[in-house]
XYZ file of C-alpha atoms in Angstrom:
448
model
C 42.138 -37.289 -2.968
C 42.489 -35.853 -6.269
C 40.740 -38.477 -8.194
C 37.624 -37.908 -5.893
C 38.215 -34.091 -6.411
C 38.148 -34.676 -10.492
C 35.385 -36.850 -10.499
C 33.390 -34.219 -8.512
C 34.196 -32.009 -10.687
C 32.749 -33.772 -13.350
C 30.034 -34.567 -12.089
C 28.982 -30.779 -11.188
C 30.067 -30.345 -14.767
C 27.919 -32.981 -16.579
C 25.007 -31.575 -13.874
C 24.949 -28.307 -15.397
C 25.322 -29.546 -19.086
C 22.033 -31.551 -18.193
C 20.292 -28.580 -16.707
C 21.234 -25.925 -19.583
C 20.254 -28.616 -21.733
C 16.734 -29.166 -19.980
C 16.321 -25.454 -19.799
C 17.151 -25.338 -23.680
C 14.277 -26.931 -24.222
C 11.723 -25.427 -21.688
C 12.914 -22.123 -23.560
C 12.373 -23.429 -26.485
C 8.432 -24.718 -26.240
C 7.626 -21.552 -24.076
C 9.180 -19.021 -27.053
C 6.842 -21.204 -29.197
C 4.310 -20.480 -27.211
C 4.664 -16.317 -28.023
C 4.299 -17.410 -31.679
C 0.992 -17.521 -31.327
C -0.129 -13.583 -29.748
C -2.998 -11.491 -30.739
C -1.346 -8.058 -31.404
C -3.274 -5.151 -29.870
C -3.197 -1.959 -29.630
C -3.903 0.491 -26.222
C -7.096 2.213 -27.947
C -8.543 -0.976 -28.707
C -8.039 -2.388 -25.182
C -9.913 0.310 -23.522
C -12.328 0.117 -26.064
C -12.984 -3.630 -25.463
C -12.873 -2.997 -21.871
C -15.593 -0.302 -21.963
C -17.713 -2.978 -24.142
C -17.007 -6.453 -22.327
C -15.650 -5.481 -18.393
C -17.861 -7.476 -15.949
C -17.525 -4.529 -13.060
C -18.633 -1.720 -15.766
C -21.808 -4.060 -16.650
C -23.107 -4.483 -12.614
C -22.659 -0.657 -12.605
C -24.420 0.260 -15.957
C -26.908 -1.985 -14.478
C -27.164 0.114 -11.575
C -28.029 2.761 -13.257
C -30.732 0.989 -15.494
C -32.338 0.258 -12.088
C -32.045 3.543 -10.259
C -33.661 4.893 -13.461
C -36.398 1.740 -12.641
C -36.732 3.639 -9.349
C -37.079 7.159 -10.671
C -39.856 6.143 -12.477
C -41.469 4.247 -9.912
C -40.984 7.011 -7.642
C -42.705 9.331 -10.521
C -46.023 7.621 -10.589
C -46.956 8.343 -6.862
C -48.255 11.735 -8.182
C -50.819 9.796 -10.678
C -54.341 9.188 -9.747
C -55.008 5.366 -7.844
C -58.015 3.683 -8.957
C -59.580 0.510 -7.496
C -62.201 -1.748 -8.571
C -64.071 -4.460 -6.299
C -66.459 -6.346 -7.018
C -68.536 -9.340 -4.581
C -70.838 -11.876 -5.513
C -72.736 -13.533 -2.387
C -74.958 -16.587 -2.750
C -77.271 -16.578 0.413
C -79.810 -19.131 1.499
C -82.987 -18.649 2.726
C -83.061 -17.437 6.157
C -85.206 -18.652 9.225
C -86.909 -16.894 11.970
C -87.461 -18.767 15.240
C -89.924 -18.436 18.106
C -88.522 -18.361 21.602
C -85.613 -20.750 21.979
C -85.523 -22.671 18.850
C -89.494 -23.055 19.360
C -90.665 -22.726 15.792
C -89.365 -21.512 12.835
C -90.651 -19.672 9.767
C -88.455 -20.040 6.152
C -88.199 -16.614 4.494
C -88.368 -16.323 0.730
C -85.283 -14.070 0.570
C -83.084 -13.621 -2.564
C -80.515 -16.132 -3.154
C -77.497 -14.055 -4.264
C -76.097 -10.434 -3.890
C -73.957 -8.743 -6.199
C -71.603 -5.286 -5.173
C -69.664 -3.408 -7.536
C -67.777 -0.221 -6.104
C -64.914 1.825 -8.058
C -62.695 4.105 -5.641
C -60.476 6.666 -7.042
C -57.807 8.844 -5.203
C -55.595 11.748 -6.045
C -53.050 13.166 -3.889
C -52.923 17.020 -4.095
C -50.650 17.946 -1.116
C -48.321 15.558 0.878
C -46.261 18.213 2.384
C -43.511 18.071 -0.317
C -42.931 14.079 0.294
C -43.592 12.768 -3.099
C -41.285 15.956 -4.585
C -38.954 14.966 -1.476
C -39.121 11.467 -2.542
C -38.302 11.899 -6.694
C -35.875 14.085 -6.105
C -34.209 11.659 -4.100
C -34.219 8.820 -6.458
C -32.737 11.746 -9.192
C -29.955 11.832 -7.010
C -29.427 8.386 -6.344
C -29.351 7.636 -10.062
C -26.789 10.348 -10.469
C -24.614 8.792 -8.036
C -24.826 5.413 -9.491
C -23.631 6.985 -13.226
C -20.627 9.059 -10.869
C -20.236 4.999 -10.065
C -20.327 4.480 -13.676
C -17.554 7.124 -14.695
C -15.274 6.046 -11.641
C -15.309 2.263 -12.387
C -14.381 3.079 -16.066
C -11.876 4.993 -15.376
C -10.638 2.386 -12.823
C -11.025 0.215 -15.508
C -8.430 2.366 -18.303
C -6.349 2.756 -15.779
C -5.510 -1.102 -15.368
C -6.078 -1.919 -18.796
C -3.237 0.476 -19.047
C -0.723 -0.335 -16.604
C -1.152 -3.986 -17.964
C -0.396 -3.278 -21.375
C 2.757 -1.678 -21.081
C 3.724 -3.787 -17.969
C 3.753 -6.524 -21.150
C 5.505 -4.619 -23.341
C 8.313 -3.874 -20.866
C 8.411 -8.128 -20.538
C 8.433 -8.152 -24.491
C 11.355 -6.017 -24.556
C 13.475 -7.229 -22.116
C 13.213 -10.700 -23.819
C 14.595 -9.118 -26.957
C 17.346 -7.464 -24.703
C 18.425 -11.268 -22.865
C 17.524 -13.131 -26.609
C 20.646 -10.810 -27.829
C 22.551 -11.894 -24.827
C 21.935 -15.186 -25.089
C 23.056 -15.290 -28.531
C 26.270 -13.710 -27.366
C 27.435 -16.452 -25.328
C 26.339 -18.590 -27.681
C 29.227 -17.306 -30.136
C 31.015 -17.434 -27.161
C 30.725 -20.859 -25.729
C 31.552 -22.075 -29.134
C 34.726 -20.547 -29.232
C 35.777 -22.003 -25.345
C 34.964 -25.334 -26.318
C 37.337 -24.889 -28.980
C 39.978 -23.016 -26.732
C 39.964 -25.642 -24.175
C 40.446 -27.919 -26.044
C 43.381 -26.436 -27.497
C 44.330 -25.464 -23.992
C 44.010 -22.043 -24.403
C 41.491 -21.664 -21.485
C 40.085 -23.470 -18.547
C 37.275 -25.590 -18.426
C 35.798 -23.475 -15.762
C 35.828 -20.432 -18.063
C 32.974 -22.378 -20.227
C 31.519 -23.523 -17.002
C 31.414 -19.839 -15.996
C 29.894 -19.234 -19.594
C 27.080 -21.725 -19.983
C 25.993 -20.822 -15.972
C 25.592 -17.461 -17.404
C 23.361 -18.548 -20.445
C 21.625 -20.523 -18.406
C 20.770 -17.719 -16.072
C 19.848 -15.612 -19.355
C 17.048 -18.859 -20.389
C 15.592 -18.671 -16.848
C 15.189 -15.334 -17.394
C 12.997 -15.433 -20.598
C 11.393 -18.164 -19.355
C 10.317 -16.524 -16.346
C 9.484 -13.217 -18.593
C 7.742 -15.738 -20.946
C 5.574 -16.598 -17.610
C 5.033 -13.553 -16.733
C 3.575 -12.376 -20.053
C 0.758 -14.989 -20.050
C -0.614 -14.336 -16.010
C -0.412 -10.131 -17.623
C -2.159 -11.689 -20.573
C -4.823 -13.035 -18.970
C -5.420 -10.563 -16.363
C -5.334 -8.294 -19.195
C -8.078 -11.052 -20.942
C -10.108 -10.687 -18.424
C -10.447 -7.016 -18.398
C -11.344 -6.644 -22.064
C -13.465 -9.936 -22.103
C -11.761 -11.633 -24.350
C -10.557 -15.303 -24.089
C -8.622 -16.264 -21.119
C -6.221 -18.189 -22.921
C -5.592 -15.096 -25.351
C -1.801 -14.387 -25.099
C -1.646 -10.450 -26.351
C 1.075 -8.442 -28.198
C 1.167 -4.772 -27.710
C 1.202 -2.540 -30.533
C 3.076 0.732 -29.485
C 1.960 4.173 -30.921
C 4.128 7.188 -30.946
C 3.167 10.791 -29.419
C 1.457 9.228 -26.204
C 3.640 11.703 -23.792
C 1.949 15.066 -23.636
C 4.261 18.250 -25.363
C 3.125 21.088 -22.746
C 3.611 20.706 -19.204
C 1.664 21.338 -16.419
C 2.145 23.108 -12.676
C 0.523 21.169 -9.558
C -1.959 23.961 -9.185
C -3.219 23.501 -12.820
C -3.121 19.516 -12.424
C -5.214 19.983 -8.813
C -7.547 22.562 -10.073
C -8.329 19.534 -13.291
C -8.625 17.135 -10.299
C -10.863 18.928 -8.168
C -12.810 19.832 -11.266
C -12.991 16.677 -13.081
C -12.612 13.807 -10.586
C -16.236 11.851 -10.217
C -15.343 11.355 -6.400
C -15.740 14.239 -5.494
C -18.922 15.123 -7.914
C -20.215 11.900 -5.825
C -19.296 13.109 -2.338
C -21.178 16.684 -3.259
C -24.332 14.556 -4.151
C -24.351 12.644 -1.321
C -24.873 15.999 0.620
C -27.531 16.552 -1.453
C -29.271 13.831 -1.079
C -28.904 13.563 2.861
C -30.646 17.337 2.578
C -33.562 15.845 0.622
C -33.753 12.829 3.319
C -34.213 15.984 5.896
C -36.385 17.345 3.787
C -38.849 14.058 3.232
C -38.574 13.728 7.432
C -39.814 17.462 7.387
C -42.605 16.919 5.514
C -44.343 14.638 8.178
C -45.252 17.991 9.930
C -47.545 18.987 7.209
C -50.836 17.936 6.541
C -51.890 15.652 3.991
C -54.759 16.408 1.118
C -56.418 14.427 -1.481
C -58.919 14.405 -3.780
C -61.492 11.008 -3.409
C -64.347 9.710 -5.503
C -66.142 6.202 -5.426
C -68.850 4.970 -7.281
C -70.651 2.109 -5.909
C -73.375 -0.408 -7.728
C -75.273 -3.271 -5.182
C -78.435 -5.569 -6.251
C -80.361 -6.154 -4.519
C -80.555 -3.014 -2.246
C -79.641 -3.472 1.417
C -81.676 -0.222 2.472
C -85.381 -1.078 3.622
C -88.320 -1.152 0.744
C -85.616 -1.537 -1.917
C -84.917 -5.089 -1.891
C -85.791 -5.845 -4.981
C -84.397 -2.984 -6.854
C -80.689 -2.240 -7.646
C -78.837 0.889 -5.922
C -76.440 2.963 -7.146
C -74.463 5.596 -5.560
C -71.284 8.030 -6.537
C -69.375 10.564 -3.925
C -66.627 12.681 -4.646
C -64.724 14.970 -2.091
C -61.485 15.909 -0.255
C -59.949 13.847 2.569
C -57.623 15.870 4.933
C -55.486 13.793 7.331
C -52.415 15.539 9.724
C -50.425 13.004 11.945
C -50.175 15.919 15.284
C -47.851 13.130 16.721
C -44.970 14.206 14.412
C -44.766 17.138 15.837
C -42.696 15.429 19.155
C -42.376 11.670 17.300
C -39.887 13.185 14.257
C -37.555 14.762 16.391
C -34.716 12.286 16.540
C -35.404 11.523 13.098
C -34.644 15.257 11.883
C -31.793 15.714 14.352
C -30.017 12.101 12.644
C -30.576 13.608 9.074
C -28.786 16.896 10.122
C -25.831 14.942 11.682
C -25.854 12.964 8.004
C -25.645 16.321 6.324
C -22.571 17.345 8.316
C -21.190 13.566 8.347
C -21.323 14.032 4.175
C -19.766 17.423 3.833
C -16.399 16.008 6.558
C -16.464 13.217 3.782
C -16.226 15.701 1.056
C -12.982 17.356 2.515
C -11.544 13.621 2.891
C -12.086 12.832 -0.580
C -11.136 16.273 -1.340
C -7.502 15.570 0.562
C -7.025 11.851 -0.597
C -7.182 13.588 -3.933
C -5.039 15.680 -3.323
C -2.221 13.477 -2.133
C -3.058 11.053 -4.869
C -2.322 14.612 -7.393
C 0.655 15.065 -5.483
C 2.236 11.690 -5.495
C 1.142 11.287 -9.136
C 2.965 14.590 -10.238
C 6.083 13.579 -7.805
C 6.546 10.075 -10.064
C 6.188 10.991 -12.883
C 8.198 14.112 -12.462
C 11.106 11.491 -10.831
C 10.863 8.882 -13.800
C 11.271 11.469 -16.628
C 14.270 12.882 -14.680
C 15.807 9.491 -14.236
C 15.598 8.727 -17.660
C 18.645 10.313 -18.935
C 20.724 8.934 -16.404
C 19.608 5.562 -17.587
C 20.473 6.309 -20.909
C 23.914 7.689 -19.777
C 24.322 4.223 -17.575
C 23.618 2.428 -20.917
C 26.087 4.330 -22.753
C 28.500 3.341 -20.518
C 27.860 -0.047 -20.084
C 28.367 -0.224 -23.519
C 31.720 1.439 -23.867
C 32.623 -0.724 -20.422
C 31.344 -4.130 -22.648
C 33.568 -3.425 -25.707
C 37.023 -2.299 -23.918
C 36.378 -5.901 -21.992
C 35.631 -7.764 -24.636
C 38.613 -5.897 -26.669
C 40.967 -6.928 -23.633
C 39.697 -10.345 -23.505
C 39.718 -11.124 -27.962
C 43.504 -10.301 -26.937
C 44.246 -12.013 -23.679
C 44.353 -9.570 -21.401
C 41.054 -10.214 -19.135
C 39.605 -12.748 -17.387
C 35.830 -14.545 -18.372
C 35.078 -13.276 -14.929
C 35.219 -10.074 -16.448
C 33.788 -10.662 -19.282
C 30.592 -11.932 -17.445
C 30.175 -9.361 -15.042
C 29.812 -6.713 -18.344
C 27.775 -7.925 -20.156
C 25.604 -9.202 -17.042
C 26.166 -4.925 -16.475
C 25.159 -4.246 -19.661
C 22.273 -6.427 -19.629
C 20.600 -4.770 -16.298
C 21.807 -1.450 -17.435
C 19.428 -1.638 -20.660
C 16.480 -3.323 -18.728
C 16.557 -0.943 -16.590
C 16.153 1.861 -19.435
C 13.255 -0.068 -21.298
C 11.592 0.030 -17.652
C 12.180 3.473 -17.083
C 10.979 4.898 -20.665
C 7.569 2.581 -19.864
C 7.909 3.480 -16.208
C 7.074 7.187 -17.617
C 3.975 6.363 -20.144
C 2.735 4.143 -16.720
C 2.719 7.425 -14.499
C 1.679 9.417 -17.161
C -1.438 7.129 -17.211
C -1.677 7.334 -13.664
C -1.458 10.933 -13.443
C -4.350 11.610 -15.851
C -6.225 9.464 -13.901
C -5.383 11.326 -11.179
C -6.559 14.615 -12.701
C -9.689 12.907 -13.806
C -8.764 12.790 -17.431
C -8.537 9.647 -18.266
C-alpha cells in the first residue's frame, strides 16, 4: 500500500514538473510576442479614431447627403423649363366616295415639324417649398448631432480600451516580479530537500504557485491582444497591431465639481438632447408642410411654340409661331376635409417628440448621476487600496522573516505573497479604475 501511495505521488509530481515546464514555454513565446508593440499614446488614439473609425465615416456621410438633400430641396424655388420638339413624316392622304367607292390621292406635305418651349415659376405654394427646405435644414442638423454623438461614442471606447491595456500591462509587471520570487525560491527548496531540510511538498506547493503566476500572464498576455485589436479596429489601424500605451501625467482634473454644475454641463452640452429638441422642430415643420395644402397655389407660365407647316386653315404652307405668358392659379378645396387626419397625426408627433425630450432628458440624468457616484466611489477607495498594499507588504516581510529562520510554514509563505500579489492588482486597477470613470463622466457631461 505504500509503494502504490509513493509511486502516485510521483507521478502527480513528475505531472506538474511537465506542466510548469509546458507552461514555461507557452510564457515564454507569448512574452515574445509583447516584444513587438506599437507604443501609443491616448491623444493619438482618438485622433486616429476621428480619422479612420468606420461608424464616424457612414455618419459624416450622412451628413454629406442630407446636405445633397438641402440642396435638392433648394432648387424647387428656381424656374422649370421644358423643351419638345416632334418631327412627323406623313403620307399622302386619300379621300373615298361612299364605302370605299373611289378614292382621290391628296398632294399633302410629307412631314411636320413642332417645336414648343414651356417655362414655369412657382410664386406661392402656401409656404410648402419654405416648409419643405426648412425641413431638410433640420434633418441635416440632426444627422451632424449624429455626427458629434458617434464621436464621442467613439473617445469614449477608444478610452476605456486603452487603459483597460495598461491595467493588463501592469499587472504583468506585478506577477513577472512574483514569478521571479519563487524562482529564487524554488532554487533554494530543491537544495533544502535535498539536504532534508524541507519536504518535497513544500516545492510542490512552490512550483503550483509559479505555475499559477505563468497562467496568469499568459492569460493577461491574451487578453492584451483581443484589447489590441478591438482597440485596432477603432483607430483603423492593422488588426494584427499589438499596442503599448504611453501614459501622460495631469489627466485627473485639479477643481472639483457639484452634481448640479456637472448636470447643468450635461443638459447644456450633451448632443442628445440638442437632437431630441430638433426633432420637435422638425415634426412642427411636417405640420406646417400638411398646413399648407389649404392654401392656394400660384405660378407664373410662359410657352413659346414653333409648328411648320401650320395646322390652322389657309396656312398650310406657311410656318406658325406663337408665345403666351400668364398666371395659373390652382386650390385643391378637397383639403379642406381630406388633411384632417393628416394634421391631427403631425400634432400627436409634436407631443410624441417633446415626452421623448424629457426621457432623454432623465436617462441623462441618471447616466450624470451614476457617473458622478463611480467616480466619486473609486477615488475614495483608492487610499484604502494603498493602505491594503502597505500592509500586505509589512504582512510579506514578517513571513518571509519567520520563514528565512524556521519559524513558518511554505503554506504561509504562499498565501502572502499570493495576498500581496492581489492586494497590488487591485491598486493598479483602482488608480486606472479612476482615469476610466473620469472618462466616462466627461462623457457624461458632454465634454468629451
Amino acid at each position: 500500500m505504500m509503494t502504490n501511495f509513493i509511486k502516485k505521488k510521483i507521478k502527480i509530481y513528475f505531472l506538474l514538473v511537465t506542466l510548469f515546464c509546458s507552461g514555461k514555454s507557452v510564457i515564454y513565446s507569448q512574452q515574445n510576442d509583447l516584444n513587438n508593440t506599437r507604443p501609443i499614446q491616448l491623444e493619438e488614439a482618438i485622433q486616429l479614431g476621428i480619422q479612420n473609425n468606420r461608424q464616424l465615416k457612414v455618419a459624416n456621410t450622412n451628413v454629406a447627403i442630407a446636405n445633397e438633400d438641402l440642396s435638392q430641396a433648394k432648387i424647387s424655388k428656381a424656374p422649370r423649363f421644358g423643351l419638345n420638339i416632334d418631327y412627323n413624316y406623313i403620307g399622302n392622304p386619300k379621300i373615298f366616295e361612299g364605302f370605299y367607292d373611289k378614292s382621290v390621292t391628296v398632294d399633302y406635305f410629307d412631314y411636320q415639324t413642332v417645336g414648343t418651349l414651356v417655362a414655369s415659376m412657382p410664386l406661392y405654394y402656401g409656404g410648402l417649398i419654405k416648409n419643405k427646405i426648412e425641413s431638410q435644414k433640420l434633418v441635416t442638423q440632426i444627422q451632424e448631432t449624429v455626427v458629434k454623438m458617434t464621436e464621442a461614442e467613439v473617445k469614449l471606447a477608444i478610452t476605456q480600451q486603452f487603459f483597460t491595456l495598461e491595467k493588463l500591462y501592469q499587472q504583468i509587471e506585478v506577477t513577472k516580479q512574483n514569478i521571479s520570487n519563487t524562482e529564487l525560491r524554488i532554487k533554494q527548496l530543491k537544495s533544502r530537500v535535498e539536504n532534508g531540510q524541507n519536504l518535497k511538498s513544500d516545492l510542490l506547493r512552490t512550483e503550483l504557485q509559479q505555475s499559477n503566476f505563468q497562467v496568469s500572464v499568459f492569460q493577461d498576455v491574451n487578453n492584451i491582444k483581443l484589447v489590441s485589436n478591438y482597440l485596432d479596429i477603432l483607430i483603423g489601424l492593422p488588426t494584427d497591431t499589438v499596442l503599448k500605451p504611453v501614459l501622460v501625467e495631469n489627466i485627473l482634473p485639479s477643481k472639483e465639481l457639484t452634481i448640479e454644475e456637472i448636470l447643468a454641463e450635461a443638459y447644456q452640452n450633451r448632443y442628445e438632447i440638442k437632437q431630441s429638441e430638433i426633432n420637435v422642430k422638425l415634426y412642427e415643420s411636417f405640420l406646417n408642410s400638411t398646413k399648407s395644402g389649404f392654401k392656394p397655389n400660384l405660378s407664373a407660365n410662359f410657352i413659346f411654340n414653333s409648328q411648320y407647316p401650320a395646322q390652322w386653315p389657309n396656312f398650310t404652307n406657311n410656318t406658325l409661331n406663337f408665345w403666351a405668358a400668364g398666371l395659373s392659379l390652382s386650390w385643391d378645396i378637397s383639403s379642406f376635409y381630406n388633411l384632417k387626419h393628416r394634421v391631427g397625426s403631425d400634432k400627436l408627433q409634436i407631443d410624441k417628440s417633446n415626452t421623448q425630450l424629457q426621457i432623454v432628458k432623465d436617462e441623462i440624468d441618471k447616466e450624470v448621476k451614476k457617473a458622478t457616484v463611480r467616480y466619486a466611489e473609486t477615488k475614495k477607495n483608492i487610499p484604502t487600496f494603498l493602505k491594503n498594499v502597505e500592509l500586505a507588504q509589512n504582512h510579506y516581510k514578517i513571513i518571509k522573516s519567520r520563514y528565512d529562520n524556521d519559524f513558518a510554514l511554505i503554506s504561509d509563505m504562499v498565501d502572502a505573497e499570493v495576498q500581496l500579489n492581489s492586494a497590488k492588482i487591485s491598486l493598479i486597477n483602482a488608480n486606472l479604475d479612476l482615469i476610466i470613470q473620469f472618462y466616462s463622466l466627461k462623457y457624461a457631461m458632454g465634454k468629451l
